[in-house]
PDB file of C-alpha atoms in Angstrom:
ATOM      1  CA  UNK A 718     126.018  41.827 133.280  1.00 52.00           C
ATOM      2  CA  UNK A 719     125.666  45.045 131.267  1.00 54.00           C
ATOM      3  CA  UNK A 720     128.088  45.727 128.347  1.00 57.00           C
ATOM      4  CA  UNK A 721     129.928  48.518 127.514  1.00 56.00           C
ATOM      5  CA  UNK A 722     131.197  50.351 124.548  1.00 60.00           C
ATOM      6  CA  UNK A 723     135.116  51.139 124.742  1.00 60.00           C
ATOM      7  CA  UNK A 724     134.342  54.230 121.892  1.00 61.00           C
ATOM      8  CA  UNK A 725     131.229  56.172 123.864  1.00 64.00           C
ATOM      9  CA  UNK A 726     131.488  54.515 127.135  1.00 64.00           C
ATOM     10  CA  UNK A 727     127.982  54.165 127.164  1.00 70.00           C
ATOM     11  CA  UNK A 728     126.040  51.031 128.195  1.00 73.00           C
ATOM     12  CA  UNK A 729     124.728  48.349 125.705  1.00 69.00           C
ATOM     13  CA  UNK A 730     121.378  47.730 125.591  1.00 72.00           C
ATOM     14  CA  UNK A 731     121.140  43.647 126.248  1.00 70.00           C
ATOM     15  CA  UNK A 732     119.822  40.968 123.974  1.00 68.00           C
ATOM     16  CA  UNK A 733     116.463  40.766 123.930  1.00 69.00           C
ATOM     17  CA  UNK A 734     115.068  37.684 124.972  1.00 65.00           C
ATOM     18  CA  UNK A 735     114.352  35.383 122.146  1.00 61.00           C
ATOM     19  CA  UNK A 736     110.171  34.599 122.171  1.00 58.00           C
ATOM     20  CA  UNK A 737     108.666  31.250 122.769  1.00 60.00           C
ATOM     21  CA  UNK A 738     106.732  30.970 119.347  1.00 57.00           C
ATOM     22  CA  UNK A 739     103.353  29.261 119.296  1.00 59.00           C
ATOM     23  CA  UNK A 740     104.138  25.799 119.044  1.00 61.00           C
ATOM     24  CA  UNK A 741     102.048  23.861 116.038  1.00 61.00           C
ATOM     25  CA  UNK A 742      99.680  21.267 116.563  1.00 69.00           C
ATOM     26  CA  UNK A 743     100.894  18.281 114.856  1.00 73.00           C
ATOM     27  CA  UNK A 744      98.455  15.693 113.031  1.00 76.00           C
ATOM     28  CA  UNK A 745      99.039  12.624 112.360  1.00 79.00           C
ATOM     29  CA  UNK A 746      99.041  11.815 108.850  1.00 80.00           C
ATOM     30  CA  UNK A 747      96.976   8.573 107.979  1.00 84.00           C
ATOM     31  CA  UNK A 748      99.427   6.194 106.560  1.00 83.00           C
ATOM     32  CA  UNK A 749      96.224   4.810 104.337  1.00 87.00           C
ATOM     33  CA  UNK A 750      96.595   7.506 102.122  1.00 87.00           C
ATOM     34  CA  UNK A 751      99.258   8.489 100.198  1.00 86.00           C
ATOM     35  CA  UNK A 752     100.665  11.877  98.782  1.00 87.00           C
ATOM     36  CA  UNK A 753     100.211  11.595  95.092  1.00 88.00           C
ATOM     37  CA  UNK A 754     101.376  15.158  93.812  1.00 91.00           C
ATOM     38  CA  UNK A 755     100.853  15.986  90.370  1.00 91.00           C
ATOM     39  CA  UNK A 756     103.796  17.248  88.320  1.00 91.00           C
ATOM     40  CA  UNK A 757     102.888  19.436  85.451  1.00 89.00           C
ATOM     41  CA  UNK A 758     106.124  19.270  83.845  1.00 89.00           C
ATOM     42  CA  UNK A 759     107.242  18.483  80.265  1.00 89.00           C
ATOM     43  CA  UNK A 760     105.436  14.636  79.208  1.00 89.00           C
ATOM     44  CA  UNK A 761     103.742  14.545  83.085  1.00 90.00           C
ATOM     45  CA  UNK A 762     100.063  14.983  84.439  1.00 91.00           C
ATOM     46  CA  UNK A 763      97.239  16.500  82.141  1.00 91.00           C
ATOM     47  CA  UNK A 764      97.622  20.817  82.023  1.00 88.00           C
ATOM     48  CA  UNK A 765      94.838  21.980  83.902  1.00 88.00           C
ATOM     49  CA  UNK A 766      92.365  23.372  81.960  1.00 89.00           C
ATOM     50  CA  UNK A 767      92.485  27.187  81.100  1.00 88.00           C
ATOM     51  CA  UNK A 768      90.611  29.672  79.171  1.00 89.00           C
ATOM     52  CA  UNK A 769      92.720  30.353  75.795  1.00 86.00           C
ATOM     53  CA  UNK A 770      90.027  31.894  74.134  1.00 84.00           C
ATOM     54  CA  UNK A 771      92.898  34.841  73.488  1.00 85.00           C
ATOM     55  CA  UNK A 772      94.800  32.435  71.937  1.00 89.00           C
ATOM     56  CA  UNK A 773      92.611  31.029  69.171  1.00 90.00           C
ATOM     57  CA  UNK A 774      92.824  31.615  66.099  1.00 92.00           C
ATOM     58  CA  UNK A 775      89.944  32.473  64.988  1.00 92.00           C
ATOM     59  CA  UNK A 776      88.308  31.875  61.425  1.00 95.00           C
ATOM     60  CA  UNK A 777      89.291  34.791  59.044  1.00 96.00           C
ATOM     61  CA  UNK A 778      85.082  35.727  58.467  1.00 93.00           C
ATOM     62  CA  UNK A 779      84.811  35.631  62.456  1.00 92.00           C
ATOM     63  CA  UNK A 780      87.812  38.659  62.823  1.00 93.00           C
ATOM     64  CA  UNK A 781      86.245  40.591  59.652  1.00 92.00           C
ATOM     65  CA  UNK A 782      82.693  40.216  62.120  1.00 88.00           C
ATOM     66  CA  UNK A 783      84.512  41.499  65.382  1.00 91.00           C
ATOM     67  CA  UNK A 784      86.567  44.596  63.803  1.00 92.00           C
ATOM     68  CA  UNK A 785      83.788  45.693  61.493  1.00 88.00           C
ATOM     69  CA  UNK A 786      81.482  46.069  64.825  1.00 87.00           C
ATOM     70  CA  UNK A 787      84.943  47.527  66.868  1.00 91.00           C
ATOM     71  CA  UNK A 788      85.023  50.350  64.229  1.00 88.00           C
ATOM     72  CA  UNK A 789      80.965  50.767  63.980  1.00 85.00           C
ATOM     73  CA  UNK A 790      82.100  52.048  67.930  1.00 89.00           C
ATOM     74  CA  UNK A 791      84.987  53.739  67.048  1.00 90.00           C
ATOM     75  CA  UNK A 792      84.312  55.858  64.255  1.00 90.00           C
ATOM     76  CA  UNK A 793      81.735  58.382  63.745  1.00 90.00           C
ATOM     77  CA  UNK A 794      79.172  56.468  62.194  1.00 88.00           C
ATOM     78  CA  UNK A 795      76.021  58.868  59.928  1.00 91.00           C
ATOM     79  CA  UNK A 796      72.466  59.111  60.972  1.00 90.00           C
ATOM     80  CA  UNK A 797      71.652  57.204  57.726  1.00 90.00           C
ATOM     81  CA  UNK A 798      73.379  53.988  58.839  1.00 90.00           C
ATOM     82  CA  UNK A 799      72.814  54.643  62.435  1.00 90.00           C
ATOM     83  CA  UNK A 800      69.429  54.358  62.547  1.00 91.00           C
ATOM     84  CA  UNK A 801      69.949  50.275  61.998  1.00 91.00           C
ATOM     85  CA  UNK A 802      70.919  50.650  65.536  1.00 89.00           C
ATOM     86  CA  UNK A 803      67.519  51.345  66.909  1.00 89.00           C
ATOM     87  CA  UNK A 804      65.677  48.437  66.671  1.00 91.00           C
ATOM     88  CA  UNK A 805      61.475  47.764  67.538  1.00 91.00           C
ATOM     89  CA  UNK A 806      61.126  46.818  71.429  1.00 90.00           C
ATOM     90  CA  UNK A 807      60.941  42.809  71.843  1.00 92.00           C
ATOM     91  CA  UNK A 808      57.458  43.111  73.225  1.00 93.00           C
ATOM     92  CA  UNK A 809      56.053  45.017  69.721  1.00 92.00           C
ATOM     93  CA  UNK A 810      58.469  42.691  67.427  1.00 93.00           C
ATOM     94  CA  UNK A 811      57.007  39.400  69.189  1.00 93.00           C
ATOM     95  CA  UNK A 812      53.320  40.538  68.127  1.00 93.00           C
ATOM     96  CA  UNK A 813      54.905  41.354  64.976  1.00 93.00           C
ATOM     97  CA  UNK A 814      56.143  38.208  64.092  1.00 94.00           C
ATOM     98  CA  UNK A 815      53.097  36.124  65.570  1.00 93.00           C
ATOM     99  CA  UNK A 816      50.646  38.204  62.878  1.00 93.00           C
ATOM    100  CA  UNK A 817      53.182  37.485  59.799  1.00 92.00           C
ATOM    101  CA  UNK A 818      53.482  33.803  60.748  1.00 92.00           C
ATOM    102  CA  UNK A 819      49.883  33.521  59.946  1.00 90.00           C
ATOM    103  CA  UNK A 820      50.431  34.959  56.770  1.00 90.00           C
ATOM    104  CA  UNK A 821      53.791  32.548  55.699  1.00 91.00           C
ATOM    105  CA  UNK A 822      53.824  31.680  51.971  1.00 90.00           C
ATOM    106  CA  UNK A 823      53.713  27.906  51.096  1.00 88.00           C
ATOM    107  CA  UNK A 824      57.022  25.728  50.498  1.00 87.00           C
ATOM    108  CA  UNK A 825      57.985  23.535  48.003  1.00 88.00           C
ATOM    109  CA  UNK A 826      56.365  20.163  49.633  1.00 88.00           C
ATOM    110  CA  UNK A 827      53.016  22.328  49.837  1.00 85.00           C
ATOM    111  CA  UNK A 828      53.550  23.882  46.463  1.00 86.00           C
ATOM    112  CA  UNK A 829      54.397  20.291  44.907  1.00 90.00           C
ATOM    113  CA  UNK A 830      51.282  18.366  46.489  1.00 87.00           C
ATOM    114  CA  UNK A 831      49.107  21.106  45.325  1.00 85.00           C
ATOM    115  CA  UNK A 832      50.259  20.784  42.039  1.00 87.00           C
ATOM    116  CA  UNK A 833      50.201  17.041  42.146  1.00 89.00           C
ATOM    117  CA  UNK A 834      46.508  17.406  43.432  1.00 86.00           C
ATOM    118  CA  UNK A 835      45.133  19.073  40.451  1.00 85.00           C
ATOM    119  CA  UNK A 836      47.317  17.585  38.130  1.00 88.00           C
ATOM    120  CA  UNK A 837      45.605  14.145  39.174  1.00 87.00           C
ATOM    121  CA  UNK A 838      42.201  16.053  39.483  1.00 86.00           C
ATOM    122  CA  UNK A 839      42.640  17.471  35.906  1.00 84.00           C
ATOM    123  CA  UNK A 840      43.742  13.923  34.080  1.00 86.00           C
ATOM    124  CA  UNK A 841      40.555  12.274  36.021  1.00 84.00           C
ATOM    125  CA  UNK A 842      38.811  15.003  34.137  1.00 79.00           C
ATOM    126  CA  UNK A 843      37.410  16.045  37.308  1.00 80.00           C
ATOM    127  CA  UNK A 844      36.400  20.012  37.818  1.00 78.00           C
ATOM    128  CA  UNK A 845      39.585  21.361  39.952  1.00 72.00           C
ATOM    129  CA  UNK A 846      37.638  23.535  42.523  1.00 73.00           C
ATOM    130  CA  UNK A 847      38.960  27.577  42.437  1.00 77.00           C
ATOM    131  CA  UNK A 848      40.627  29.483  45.188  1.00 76.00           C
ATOM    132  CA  UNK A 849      41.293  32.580  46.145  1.00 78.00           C
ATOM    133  CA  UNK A 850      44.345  34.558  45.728  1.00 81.00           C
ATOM    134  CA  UNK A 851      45.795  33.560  49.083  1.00 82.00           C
ATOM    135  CA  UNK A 852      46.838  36.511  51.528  1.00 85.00           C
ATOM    136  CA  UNK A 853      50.909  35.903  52.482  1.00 89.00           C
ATOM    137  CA  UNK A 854      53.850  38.157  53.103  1.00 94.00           C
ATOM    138  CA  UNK A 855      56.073  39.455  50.054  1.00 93.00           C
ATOM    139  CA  UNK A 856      59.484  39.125  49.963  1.00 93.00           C
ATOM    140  CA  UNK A 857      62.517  40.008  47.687  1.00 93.00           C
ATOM    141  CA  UNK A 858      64.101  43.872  47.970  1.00 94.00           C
ATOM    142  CA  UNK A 859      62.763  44.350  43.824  1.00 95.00           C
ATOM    143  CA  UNK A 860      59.527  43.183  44.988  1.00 95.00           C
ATOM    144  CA  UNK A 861      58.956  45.118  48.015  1.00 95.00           C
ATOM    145  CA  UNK A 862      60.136  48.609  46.430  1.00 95.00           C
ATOM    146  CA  UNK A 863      57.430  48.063  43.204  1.00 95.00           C
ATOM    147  CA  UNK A 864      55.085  47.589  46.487  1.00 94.00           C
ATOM    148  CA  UNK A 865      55.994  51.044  47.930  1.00 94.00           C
ATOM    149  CA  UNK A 866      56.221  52.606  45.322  1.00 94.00           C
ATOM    150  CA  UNK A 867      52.220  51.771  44.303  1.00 93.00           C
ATOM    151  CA  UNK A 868      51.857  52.498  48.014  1.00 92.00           C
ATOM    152  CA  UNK A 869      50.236  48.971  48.292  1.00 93.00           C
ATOM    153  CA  UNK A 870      52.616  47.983  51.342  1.00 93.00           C
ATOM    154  CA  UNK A 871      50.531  48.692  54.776  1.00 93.00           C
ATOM    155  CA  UNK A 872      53.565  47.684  56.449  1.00 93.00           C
ATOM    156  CA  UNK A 873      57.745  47.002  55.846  1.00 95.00           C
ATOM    157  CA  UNK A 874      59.694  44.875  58.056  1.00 95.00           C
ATOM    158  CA  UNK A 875      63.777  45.869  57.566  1.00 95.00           C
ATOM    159  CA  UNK A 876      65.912  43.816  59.252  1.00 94.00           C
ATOM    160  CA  UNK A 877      69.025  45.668  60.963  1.00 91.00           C
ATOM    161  CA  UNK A 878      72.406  43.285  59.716  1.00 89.00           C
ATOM    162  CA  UNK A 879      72.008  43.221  55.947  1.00 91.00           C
ATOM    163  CA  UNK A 880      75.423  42.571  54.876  1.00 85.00           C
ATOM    164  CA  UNK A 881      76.418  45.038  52.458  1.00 88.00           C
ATOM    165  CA  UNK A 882      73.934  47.789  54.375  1.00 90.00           C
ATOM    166  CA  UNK A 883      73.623  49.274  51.359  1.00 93.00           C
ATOM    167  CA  UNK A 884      70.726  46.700  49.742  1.00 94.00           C
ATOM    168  CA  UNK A 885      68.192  48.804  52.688  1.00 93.00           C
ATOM    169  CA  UNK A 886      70.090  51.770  53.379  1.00 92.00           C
ATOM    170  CA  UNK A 887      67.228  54.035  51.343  1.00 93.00           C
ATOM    171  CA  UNK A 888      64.452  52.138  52.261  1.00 94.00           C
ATOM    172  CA  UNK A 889      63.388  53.893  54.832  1.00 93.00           C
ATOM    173  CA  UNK A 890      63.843  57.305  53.329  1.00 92.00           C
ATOM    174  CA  UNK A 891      61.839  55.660  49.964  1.00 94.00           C
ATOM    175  CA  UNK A 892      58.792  54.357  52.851  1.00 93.00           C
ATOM    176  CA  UNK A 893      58.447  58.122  54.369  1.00 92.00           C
ATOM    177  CA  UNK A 894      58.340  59.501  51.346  1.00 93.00           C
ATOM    178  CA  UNK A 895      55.657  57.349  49.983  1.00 92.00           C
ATOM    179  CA  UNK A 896      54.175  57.372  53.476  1.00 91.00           C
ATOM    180  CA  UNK A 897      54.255  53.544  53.889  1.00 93.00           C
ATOM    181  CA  UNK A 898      54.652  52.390  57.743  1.00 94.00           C
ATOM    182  CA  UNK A 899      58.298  50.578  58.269  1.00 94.00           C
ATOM    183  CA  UNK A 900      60.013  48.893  60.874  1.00 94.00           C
ATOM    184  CA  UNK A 901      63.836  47.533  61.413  1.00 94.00           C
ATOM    185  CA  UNK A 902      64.014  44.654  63.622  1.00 94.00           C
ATOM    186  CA  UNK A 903      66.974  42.407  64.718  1.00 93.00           C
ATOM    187  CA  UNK A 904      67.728  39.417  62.556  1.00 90.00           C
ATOM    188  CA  UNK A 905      67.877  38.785  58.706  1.00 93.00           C
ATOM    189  CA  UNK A 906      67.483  35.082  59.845  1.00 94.00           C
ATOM    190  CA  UNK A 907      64.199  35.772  62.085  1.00 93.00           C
ATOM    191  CA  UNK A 908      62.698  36.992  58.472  1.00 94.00           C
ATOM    192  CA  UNK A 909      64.121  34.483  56.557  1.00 94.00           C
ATOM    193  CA  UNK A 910      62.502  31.980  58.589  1.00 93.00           C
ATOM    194  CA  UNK A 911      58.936  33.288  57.981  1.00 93.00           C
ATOM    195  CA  UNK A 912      59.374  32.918  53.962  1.00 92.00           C
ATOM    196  CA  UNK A 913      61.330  29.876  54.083  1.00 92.00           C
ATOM    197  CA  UNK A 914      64.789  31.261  53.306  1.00 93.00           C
ATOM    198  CA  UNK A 915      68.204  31.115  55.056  1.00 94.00           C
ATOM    199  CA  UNK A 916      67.901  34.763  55.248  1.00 94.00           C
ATOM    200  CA  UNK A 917      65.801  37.957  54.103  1.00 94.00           C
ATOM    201  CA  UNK A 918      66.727  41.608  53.999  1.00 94.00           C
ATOM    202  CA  UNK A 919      62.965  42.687  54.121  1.00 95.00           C
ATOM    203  CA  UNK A 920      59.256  41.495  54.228  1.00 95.00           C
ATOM    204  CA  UNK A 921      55.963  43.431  53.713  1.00 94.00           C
ATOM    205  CA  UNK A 922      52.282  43.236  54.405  1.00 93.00           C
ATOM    206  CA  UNK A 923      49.594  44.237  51.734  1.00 92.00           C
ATOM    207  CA  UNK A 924      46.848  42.973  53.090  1.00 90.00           C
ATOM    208  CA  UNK A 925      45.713  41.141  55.972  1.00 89.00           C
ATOM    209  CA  UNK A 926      42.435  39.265  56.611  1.00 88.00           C
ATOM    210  CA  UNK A 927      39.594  40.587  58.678  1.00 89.00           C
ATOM    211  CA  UNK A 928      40.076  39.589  62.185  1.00 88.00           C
ATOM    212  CA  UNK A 929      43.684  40.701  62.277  1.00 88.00           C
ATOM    213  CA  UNK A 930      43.120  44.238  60.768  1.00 91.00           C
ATOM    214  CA  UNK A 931      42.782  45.454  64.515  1.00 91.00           C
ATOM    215  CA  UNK A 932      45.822  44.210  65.638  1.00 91.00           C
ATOM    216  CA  UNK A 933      47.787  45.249  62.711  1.00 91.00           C
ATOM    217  CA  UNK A 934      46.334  49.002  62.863  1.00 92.00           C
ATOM    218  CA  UNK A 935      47.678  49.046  66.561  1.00 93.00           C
ATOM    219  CA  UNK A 936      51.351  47.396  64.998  1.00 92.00           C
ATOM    220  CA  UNK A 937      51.293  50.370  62.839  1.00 92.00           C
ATOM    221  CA  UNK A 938      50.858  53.039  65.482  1.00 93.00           C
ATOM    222  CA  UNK A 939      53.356  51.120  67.498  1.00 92.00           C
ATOM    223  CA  UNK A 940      55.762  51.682  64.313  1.00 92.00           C
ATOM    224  CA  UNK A 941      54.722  55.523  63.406  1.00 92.00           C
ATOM    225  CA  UNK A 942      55.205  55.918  66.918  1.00 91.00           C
ATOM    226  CA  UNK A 943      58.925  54.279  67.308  1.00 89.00           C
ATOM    227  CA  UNK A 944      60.321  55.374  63.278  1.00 90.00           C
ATOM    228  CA  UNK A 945      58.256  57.559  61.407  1.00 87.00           C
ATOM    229  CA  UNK A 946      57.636  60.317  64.069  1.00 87.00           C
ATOM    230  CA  UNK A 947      60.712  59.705  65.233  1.00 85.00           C
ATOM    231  CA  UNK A 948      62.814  60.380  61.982  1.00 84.00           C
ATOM    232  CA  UNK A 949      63.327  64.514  62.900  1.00 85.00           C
ATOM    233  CA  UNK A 950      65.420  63.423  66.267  1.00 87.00           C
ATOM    234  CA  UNK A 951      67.381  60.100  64.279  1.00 83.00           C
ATOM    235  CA  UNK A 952      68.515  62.511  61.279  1.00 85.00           C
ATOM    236  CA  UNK A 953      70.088  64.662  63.677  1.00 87.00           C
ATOM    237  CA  UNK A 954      71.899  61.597  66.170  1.00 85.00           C
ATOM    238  CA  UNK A 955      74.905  60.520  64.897  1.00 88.00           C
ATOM    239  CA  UNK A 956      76.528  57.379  66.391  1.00 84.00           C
ATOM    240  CA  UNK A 957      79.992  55.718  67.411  1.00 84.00           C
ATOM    241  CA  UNK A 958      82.519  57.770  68.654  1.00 85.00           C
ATOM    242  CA  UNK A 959      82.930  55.400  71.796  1.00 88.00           C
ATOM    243  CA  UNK A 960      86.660  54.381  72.803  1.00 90.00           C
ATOM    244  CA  UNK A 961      88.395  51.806  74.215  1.00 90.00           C
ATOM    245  CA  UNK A 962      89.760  51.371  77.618  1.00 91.00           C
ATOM    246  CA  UNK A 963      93.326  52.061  76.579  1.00 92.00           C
ATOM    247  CA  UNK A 964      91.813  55.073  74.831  1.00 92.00           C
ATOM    248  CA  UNK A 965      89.518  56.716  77.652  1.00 92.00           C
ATOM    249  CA  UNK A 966      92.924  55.773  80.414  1.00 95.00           C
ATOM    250  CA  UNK A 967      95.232  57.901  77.895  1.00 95.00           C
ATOM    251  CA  UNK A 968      92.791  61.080  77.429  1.00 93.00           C
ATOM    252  CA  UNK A 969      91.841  60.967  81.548  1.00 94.00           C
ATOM    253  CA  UNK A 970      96.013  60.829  82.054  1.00 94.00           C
ATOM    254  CA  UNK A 971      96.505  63.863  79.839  1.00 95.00           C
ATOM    255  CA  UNK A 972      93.424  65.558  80.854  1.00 94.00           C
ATOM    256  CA  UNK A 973      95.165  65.028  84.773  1.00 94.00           C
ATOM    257  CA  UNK A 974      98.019  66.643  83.341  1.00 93.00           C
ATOM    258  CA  UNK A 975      96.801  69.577  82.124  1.00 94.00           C
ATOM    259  CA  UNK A 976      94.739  69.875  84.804  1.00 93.00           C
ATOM    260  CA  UNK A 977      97.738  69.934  86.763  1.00 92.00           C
ATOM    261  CA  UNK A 978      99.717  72.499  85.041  1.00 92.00           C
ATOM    262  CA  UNK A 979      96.907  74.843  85.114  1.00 92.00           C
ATOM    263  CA  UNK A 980      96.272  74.402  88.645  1.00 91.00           C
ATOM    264  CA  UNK A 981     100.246  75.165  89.017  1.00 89.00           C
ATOM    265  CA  UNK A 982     100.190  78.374  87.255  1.00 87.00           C
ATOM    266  CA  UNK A 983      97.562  79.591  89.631  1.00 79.00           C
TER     267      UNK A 983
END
């Protein structure tokens, strides 16, 4: 029977009919097993576990690491301590490193048992048999500049996170000028290993032994190649200057803006 409305006198549209929804299939739960919900309340189940890495707080030398490398990207860093940012290729720095580990100086067991050994030879009166001046890599910064400065370095290994920079910041400027081949490479730690130290700022070669003095002439022109010719181009390239997200969002929203205001003014 169709309504009607006392105001308009117009009919009422009827009630629509209400729709059969889909009815669920039902399964039966097993009565085996039994609903053990955990509750993650106050003194109940174990948290689950979640990255708080944000959280931490983090050793006071770990935070000086992280901000100092933040603001190497942030700030406009020279060409003098930018260059520490273009390290040798890993395929030129691996032969590297396999010709100067035939050339590590001895440690203190090998240093003591040689000692020992003519000590021993020399109170058995026995004639202690001379060697040559053996051929190894020199180390220490004092060491290595009296070494360019003679010119008698063929080749300087830098490493690139000497902490304060300073220690190697003229280096390379002090091996162009003498002409000396150099090199930065990653890790202070990679070089300490060769020499037996916890860490070392740089190494050098002055002199290698005959069968390796083809494959440390093609090191060199790997080097000259990567620094020396190079040095025109890095003088020029200053680095940092890169922002954060925050940053970049807030310059791209007021470069939309202005964009905008132009565009209405047109």
């Amino acid at each position: 029977m169709a309504l009607f409305c006392k105001s308009t006198g117009k009919k009422v549209a009827p009630a629509p009919y209400p729709l059969k929804g889909k009815q669920a299939t039902k399964t039966t739960a097993n009565p085996l097993i039994e609903k053990t919900p955990k509750n993650f309340g106050i003194g109940q189940d174990i948290q689950p576990k979640r990255d708080v890495s944000r959280f931490v707080k983090w050793p006071h030398y770990v935070k000086l690491q992280r901000q100092k490398k933040i603001l190497y990207q942030r700030l406009k860093v020279p060409p003098a301590l930018n260059q520490f940012t273009h390290v040798l290729d890993k395929n030129t720095a691996t032969q590297l490193f396999k010709l100067m580990h035939k050339y590590r100086p001895e440690n203190k067991t090998e240093k003591r048992d040689r000692l020992r050994a003519a000590a021993a030879a020399k109170a058995e009166k026995k004639e202690v048999a001379k060697t040559d001046k053996p051929v190894v890599i020199k180390y220490g910064i004092n060491h290595i500049t009296a070494l360019v400065e003679a010119k008698k370095a063929q080749l300087v290994v830098i490493a690139d996170d000497v902490d304060p920079i300073e220690l190697v910041l003229w280096l390379p400027a002090l091996c162009r000028k003498m002409g000396v081949p150099y090199c930065i490479v990653k890790g202070k730690a990679r070089l300490g290993t060769l020499v037996h130290k916890k860490t070392a700022t740089a190494l050098a070669l002055t002199e290698v032994s005959e069968a390796d003095k083809a494959e440390l002439a093609t090191l060199v022109s790997a080097v000259n190649a990567n620094f020396t010719e190079k040095w025109e181009e890095v003088r020029r390239h200053w680095g940092g200057g890169i922002m954060g997200p925050k940053s970049n969002a807030k310059m791209a929203k007021r470069a939309a803006l202005a964009a905008k205001e132009i565009a209405a003014r047109q």
